Short mmCIF file of C-alpha atoms and ligand atoms in Angstrom, two decimals:
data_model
loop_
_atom_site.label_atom_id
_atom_site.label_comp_id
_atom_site.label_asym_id
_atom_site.label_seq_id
_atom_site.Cartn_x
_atom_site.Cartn_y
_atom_site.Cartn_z
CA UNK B 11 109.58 90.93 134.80
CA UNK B 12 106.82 89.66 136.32
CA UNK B 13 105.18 92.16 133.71
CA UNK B 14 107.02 94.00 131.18
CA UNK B 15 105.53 95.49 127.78
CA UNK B 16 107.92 96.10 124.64
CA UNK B 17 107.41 99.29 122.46
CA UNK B 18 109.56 99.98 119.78
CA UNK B 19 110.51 103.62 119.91
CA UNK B 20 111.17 104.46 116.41
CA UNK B 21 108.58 103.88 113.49
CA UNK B 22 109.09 100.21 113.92
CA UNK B 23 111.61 97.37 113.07
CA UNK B 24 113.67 98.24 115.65
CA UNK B 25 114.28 94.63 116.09
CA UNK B 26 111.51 93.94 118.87
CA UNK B 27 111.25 89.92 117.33
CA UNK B 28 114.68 89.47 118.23
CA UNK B 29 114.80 90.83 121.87
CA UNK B 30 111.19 89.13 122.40
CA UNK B 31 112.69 85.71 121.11
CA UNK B 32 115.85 85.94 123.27
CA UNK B 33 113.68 86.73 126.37
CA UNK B 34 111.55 84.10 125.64
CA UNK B 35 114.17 81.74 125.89
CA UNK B 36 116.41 83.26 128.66
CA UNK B 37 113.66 84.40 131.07
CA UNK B 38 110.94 81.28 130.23
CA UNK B 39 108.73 83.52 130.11
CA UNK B 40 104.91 81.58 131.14
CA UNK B 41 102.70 84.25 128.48
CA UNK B 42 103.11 86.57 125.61
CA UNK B 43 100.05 88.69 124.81
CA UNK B 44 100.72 89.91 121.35
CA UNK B 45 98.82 93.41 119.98
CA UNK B 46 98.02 95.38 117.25
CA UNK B 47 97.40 94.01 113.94
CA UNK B 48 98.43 92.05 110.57
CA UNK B 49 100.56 94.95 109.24
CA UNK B 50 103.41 94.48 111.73
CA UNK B 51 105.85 91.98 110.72
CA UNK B 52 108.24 90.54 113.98
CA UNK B 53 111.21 88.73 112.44
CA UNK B 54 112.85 85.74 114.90
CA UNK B 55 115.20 83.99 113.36
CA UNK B 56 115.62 80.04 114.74
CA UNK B 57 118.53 78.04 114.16
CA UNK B 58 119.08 79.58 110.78
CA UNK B 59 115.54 79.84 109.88
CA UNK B 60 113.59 83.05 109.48
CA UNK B 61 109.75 83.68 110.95
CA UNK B 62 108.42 87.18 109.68
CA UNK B 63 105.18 86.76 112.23
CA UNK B 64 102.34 88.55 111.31
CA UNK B 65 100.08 87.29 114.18
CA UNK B 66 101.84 84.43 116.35
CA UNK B 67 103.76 86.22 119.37
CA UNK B 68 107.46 86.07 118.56
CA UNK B 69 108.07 84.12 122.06
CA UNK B 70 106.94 81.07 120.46
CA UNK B 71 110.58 79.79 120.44
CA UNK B 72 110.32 79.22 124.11
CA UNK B 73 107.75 75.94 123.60
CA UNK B 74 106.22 76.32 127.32
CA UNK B 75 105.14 79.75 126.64
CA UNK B 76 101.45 80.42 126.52
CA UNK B 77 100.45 82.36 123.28
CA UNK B 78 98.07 85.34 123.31
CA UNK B 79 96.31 87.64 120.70
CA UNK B 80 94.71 90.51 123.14
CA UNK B 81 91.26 91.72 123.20
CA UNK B 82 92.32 95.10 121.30
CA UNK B 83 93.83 92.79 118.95
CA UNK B 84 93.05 92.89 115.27
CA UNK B 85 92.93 88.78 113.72
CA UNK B 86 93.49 88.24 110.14
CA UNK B 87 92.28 84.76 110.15
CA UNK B 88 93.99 83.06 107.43
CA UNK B 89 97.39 84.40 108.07
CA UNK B 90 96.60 83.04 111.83
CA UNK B 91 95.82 80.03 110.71
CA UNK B 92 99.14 79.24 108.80
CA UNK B 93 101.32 80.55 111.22
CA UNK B 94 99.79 78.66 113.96
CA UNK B 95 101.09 75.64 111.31
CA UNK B 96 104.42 76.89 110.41
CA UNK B 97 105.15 77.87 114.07
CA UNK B 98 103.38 74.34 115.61
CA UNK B 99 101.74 75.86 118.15
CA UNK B 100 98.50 74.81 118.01
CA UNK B 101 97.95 73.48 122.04
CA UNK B 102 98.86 76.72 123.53
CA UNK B 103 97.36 79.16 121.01
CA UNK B 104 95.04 81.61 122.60
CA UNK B 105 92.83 84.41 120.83
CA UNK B 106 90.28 86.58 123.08
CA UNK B 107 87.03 86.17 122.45
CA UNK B 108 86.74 90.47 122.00
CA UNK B 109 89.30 90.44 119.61
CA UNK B 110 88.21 92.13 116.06
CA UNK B 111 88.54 90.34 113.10
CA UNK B 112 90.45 91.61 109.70
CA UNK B 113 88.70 90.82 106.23
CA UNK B 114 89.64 90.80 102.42
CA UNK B 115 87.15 93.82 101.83
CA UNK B 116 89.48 95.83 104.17
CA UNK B 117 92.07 95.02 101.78
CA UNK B 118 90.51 96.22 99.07
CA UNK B 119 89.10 99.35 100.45
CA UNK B 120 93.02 100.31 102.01
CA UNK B 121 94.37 99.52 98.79
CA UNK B 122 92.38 101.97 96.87
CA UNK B 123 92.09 104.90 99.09
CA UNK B 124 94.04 107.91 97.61
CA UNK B 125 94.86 108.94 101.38
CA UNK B 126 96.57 105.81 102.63
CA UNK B 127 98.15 105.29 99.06
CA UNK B 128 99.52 108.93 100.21
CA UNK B 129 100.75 107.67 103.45
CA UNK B 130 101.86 104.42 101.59
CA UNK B 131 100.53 102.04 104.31
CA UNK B 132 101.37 98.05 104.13
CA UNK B 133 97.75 97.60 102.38
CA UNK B 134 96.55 94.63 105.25
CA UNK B 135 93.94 96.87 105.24
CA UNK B 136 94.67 97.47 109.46
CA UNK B 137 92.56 101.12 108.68
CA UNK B 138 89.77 100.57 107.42
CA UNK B 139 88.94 97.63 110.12
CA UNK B 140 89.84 99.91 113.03
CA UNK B 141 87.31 102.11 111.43
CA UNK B 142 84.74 99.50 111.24
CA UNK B 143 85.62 98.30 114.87
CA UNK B 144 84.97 102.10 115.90
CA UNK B 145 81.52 101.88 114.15
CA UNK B 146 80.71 98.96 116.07
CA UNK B 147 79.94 96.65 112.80
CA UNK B 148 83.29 94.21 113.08
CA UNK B 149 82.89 90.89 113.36
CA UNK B 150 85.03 89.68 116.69
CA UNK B 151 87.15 86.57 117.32
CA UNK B 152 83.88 85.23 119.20
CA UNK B 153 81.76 85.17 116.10
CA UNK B 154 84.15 83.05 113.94
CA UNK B 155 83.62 79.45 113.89
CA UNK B 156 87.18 78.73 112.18
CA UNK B 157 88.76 80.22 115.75
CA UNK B 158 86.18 78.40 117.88
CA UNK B 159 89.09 76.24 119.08
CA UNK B 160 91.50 79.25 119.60
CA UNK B 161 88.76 81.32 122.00
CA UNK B 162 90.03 82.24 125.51
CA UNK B 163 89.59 85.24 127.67
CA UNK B 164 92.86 86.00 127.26
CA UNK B 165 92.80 89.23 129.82
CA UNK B 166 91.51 86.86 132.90
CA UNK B 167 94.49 84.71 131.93
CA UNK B 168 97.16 87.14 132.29
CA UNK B 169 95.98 88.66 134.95
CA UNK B 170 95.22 85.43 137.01
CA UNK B 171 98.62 84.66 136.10
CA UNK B 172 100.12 87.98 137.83
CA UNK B 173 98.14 87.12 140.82
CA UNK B 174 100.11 83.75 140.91
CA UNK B 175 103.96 85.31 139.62
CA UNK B 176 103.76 84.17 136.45
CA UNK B 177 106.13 85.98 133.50
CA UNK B 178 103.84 87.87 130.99
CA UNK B 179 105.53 89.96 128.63
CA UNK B 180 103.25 92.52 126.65
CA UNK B 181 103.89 92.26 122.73
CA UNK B 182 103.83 95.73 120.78
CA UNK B 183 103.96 96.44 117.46
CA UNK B 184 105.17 99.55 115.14
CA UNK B 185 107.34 101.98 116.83
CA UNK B 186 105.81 104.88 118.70
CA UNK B 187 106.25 107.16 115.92
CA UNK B 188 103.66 105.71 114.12
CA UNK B 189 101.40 105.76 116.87
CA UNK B 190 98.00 107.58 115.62
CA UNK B 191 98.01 109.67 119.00
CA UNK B 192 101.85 111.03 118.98
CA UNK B 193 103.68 110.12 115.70
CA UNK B 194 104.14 111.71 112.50
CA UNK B 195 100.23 112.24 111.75
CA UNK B 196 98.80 111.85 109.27
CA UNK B 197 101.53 109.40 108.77
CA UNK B 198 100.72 106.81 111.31
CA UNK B 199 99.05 103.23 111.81
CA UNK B 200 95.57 103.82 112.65
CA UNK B 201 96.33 102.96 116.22
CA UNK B 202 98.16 104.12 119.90
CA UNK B 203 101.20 102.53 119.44
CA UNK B 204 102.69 103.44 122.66
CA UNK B 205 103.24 101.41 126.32
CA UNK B 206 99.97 102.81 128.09
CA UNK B 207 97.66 101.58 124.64
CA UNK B 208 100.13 98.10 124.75
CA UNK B 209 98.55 97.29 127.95
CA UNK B 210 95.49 99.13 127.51
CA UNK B 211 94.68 96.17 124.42
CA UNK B 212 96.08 93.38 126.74
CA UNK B 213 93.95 94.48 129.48
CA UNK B 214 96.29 95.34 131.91
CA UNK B 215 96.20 97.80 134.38
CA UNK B 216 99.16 100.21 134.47
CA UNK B 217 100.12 99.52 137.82
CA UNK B 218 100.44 95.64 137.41
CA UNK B 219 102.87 96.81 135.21
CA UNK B 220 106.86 96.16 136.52
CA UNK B 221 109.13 97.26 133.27
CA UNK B 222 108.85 99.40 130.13
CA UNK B 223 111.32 98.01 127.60
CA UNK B 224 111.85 100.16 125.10
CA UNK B 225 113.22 98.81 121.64
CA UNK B 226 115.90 101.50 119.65
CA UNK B 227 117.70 99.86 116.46
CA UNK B 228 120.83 101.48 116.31
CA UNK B 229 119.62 103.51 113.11
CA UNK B 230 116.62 104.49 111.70
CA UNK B 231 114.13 103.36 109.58
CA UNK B 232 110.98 103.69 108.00
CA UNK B 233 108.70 102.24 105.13
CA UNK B 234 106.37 104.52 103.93
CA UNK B 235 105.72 107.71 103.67
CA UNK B 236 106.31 110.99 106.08
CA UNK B 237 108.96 113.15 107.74
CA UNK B 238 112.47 111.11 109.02
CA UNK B 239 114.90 113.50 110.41
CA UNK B 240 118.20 113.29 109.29
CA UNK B 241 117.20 110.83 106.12
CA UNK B 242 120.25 109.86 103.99
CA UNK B 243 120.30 108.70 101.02
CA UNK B 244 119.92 104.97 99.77
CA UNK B 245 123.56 104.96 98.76
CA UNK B 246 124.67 106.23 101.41
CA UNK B 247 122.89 103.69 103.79
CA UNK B 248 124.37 100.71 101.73
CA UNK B 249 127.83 102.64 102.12
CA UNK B 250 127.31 101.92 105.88
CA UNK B 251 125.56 98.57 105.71
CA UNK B 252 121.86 99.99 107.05
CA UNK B 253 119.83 99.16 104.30
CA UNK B 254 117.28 96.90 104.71
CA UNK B 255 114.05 95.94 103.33
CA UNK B 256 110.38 95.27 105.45
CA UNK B 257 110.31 92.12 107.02
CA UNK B 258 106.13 92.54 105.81
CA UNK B 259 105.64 94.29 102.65
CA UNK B 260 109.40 93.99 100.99
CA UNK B 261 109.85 97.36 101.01
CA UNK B 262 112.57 99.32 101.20
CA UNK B 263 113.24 100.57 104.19
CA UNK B 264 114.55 104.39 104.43
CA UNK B 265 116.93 105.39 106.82
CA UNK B 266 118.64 107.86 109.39
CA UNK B 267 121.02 108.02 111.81
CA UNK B 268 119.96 107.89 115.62
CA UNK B 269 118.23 110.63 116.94
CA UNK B 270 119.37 111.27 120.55
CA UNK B 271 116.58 113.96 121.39
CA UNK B 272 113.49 111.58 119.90
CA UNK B 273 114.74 108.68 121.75
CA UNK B 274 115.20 110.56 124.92
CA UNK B 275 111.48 111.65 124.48
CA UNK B 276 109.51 108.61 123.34
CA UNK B 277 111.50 106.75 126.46
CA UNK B 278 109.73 109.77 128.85
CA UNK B 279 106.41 109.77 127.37
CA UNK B 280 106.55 105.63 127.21
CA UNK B 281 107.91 105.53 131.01
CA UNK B 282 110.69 103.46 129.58
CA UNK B 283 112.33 102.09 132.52
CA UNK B 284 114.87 99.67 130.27
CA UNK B 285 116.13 99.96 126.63
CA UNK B 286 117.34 97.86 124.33
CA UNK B 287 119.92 98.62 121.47
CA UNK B 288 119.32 96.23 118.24
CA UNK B 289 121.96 95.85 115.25
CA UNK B 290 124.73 97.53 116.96
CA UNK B 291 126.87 94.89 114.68
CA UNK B 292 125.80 97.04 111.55
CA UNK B 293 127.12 100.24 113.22
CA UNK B 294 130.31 98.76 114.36
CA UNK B 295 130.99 95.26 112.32
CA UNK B 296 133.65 94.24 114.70
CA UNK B 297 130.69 93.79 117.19
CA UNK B 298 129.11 90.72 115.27
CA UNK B 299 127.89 87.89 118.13
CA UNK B 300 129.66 89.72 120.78
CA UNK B 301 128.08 88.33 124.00
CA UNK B 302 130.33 90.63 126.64
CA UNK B 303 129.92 94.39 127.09
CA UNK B 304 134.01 94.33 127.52
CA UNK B 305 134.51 92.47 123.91
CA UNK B 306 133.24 95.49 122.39
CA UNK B 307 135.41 98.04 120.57
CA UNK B 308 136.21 101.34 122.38
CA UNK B 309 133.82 103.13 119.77
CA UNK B 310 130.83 101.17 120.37
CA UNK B 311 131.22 101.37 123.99
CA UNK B 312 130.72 105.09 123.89
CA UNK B 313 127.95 104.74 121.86
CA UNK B 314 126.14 102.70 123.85
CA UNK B 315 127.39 104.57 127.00
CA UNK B 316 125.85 108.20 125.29
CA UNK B 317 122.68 106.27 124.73
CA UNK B 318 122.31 105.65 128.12
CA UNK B 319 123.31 109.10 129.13
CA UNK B 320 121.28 110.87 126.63
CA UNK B 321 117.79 109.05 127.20
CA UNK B 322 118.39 108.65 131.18
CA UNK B 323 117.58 104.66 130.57
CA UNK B 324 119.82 102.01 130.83
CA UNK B 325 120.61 100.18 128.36
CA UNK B 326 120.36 96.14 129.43
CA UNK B 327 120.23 94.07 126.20
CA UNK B 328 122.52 94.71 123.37
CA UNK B 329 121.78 92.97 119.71
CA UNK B 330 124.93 91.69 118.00
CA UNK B 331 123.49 89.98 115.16
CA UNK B 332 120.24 88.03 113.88
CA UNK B 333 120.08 85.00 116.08
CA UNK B 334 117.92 85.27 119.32
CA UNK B 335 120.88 84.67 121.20
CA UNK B 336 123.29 87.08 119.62
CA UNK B 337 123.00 89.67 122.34
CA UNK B 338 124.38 91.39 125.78
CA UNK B 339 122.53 90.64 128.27
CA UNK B 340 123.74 93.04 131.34
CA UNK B 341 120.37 92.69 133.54
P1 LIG F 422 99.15 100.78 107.98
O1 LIG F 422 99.47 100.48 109.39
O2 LIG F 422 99.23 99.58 107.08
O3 LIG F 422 97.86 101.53 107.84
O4 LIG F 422 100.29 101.78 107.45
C1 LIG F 422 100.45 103.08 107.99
C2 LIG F 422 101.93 103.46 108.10
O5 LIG F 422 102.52 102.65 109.11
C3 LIG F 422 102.75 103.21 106.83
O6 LIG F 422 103.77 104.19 106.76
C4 LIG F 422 103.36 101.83 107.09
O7 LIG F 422 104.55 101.65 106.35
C5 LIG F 422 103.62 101.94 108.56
N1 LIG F 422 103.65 100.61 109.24
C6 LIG F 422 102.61 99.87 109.64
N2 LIG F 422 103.02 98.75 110.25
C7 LIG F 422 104.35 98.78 110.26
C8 LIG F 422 105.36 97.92 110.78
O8 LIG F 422 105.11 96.89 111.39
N3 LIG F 422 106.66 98.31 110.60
C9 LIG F 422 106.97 99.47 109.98
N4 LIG F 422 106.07 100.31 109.48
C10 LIG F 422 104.77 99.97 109.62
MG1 LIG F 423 108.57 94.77 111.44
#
């Protein structure tokens, strides 16, 4: 903080909801400037309730925190819309006026394209409407009457609130091996996924920028198609308590264990200068709502300990469980 973007460093679901959420809440922060599209599902779970939010920033637990959908943005407008009601967060909603807008025929058009079938991508239909916003033919946030109420310039905002101290935290989405520039192409989002293209949407400048979080689950996974090194089997990952399925599509989730060499790259070419390690409860059970580094087994210790060694970052916030305060903090 003052300015800190989140990446996930994986192919998403790393658990970036959940760290969001807690910082939210423990650091107040003033904005959160989410990015990227519909197809990215952040899950923050709230006294026992679940939120999978497709467009609301995940820091809308902390109710003084200004809400913001950046200019690079992509709005699906009716999933907006009810989230904005499920979430009750209607007075401190922003959407920039630049951002492009997501429609049905996109949809339709992802849905029956033999390439993304191929790639097997959530079907929001996030492709095609980068394509038409590369065209220059989308419709933006500023044309819709339905968001009239919603429209800010959300990039003077954050950075007027730099100028005065304020806490912005910078929302990705996906992981950065999905990133359309240096994941797994062809199997990718149809966007940068990484920190420079995080602020790069928000319309921040990279050296307003203070801290690099980057998100690692203490697995892998991945919906969809494309390489995963070190896949195992879906037996296998209910053997050891890692399956899960997407948060957005219902999916299920393949999986792999934690690759040492691709997180200690994506945290170089991100500039990670913090990391956080999500679900470290599924690795090691005896972990579950742990709140102290030194109430962790021996085991986990060293894992978190070679984590740290092996990326060169330090690992600050540790998730023991669902709830956005299940975690170590050791900032
Ligand atoms: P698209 O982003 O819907 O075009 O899908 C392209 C690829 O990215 C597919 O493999 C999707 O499963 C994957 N993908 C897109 N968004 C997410 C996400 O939020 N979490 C995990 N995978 C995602
Ligand atoms: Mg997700």
């Amino acid at each position: 903080m003052p300015c800190t973007i989140i990446v996930g460093a994986f192919w998403g679901d790393e658990g970036k909801g959940k760290i969001i959420s807690y910082l939210a809440l423990n650091d107040e922060l003033d904005f959160c400037v989410r990015t990227g599209s519909v197809n990215a599902a952040h899950t923050v779970w709230l006294n026992g309730k679940k939120y999978a939010l497709h467009m609301v920033p995940a820091a809308f637990i902390y109710e003084k925190c200004r809400l913001l959908i950046a200019a690079g943005a992509n709005v699906h407008i009716g999933r907006l819309l009810e989230e904005v009601e499920l979430t009750n967060v209607n007075g401190r909603m922003g959407i920039d006026q630049n951002a492009s807008i997501i429609e049905e025929k996109h949809s339709l058009q992802d849905k029956t394209s033999a390439v993304n079938k191929g790639i097997g991508t959530t079907g929001w239909g996030v492709g095609p409407a980068i394509e038409e916003r590369a065209r220059r033919t989308a419709k933006l946030a500023k044309d819709i009457p339905e968001l009239k109420p919603f429209l800010t310039d959300s990039v003077a905002e954050v950075n007027d609130g730099l100028d005065a101290g304020k806490k912005v935290l910078l929302e990705g989405t996906q992981g950065f091996m999905l990133s359309l520039f240096h994941g797994t192409y062809p199997y990718v989002t149809s966007r940068d996924t990484g920190a420079s293209a995080i602020a790069s949407e928000a319309g921040v400048g990279p050296t307003r920028v203070d801290d690099v979080l980057i998100v690692y689950k203490s697995f892998m996974t991945r919906v969809g198609a494309g390489p995963l090194p070190g896949e195992i089997t879906k037996e296998e990952a209910k053997k050891r308590g890692w399956f899960e399925t997407a948060a957005g599509t219902g999916r299920d989730r393949r999986s792999a264990p934690f690759n040492f060499e691709l997180a200690r790259k994506n945290a170089e070419i991100n500039g990670a200068t913090q990391a956080a390690l999500t679900k470290l409860d599924c690795m090691f059970p005896e972990c579950r709502s742990a709140r102290k580094f030194v109430n962790l087994p021996a085991d986990a210790k060293h894992f978190v300990k070679e984590v740290e060694e092996r990326t060169g970052v330090p690992v600050v916030l540790i998730g023991t469980g669902p709830e956005a305060l299940d975690i170590i903090d050791r900032r």
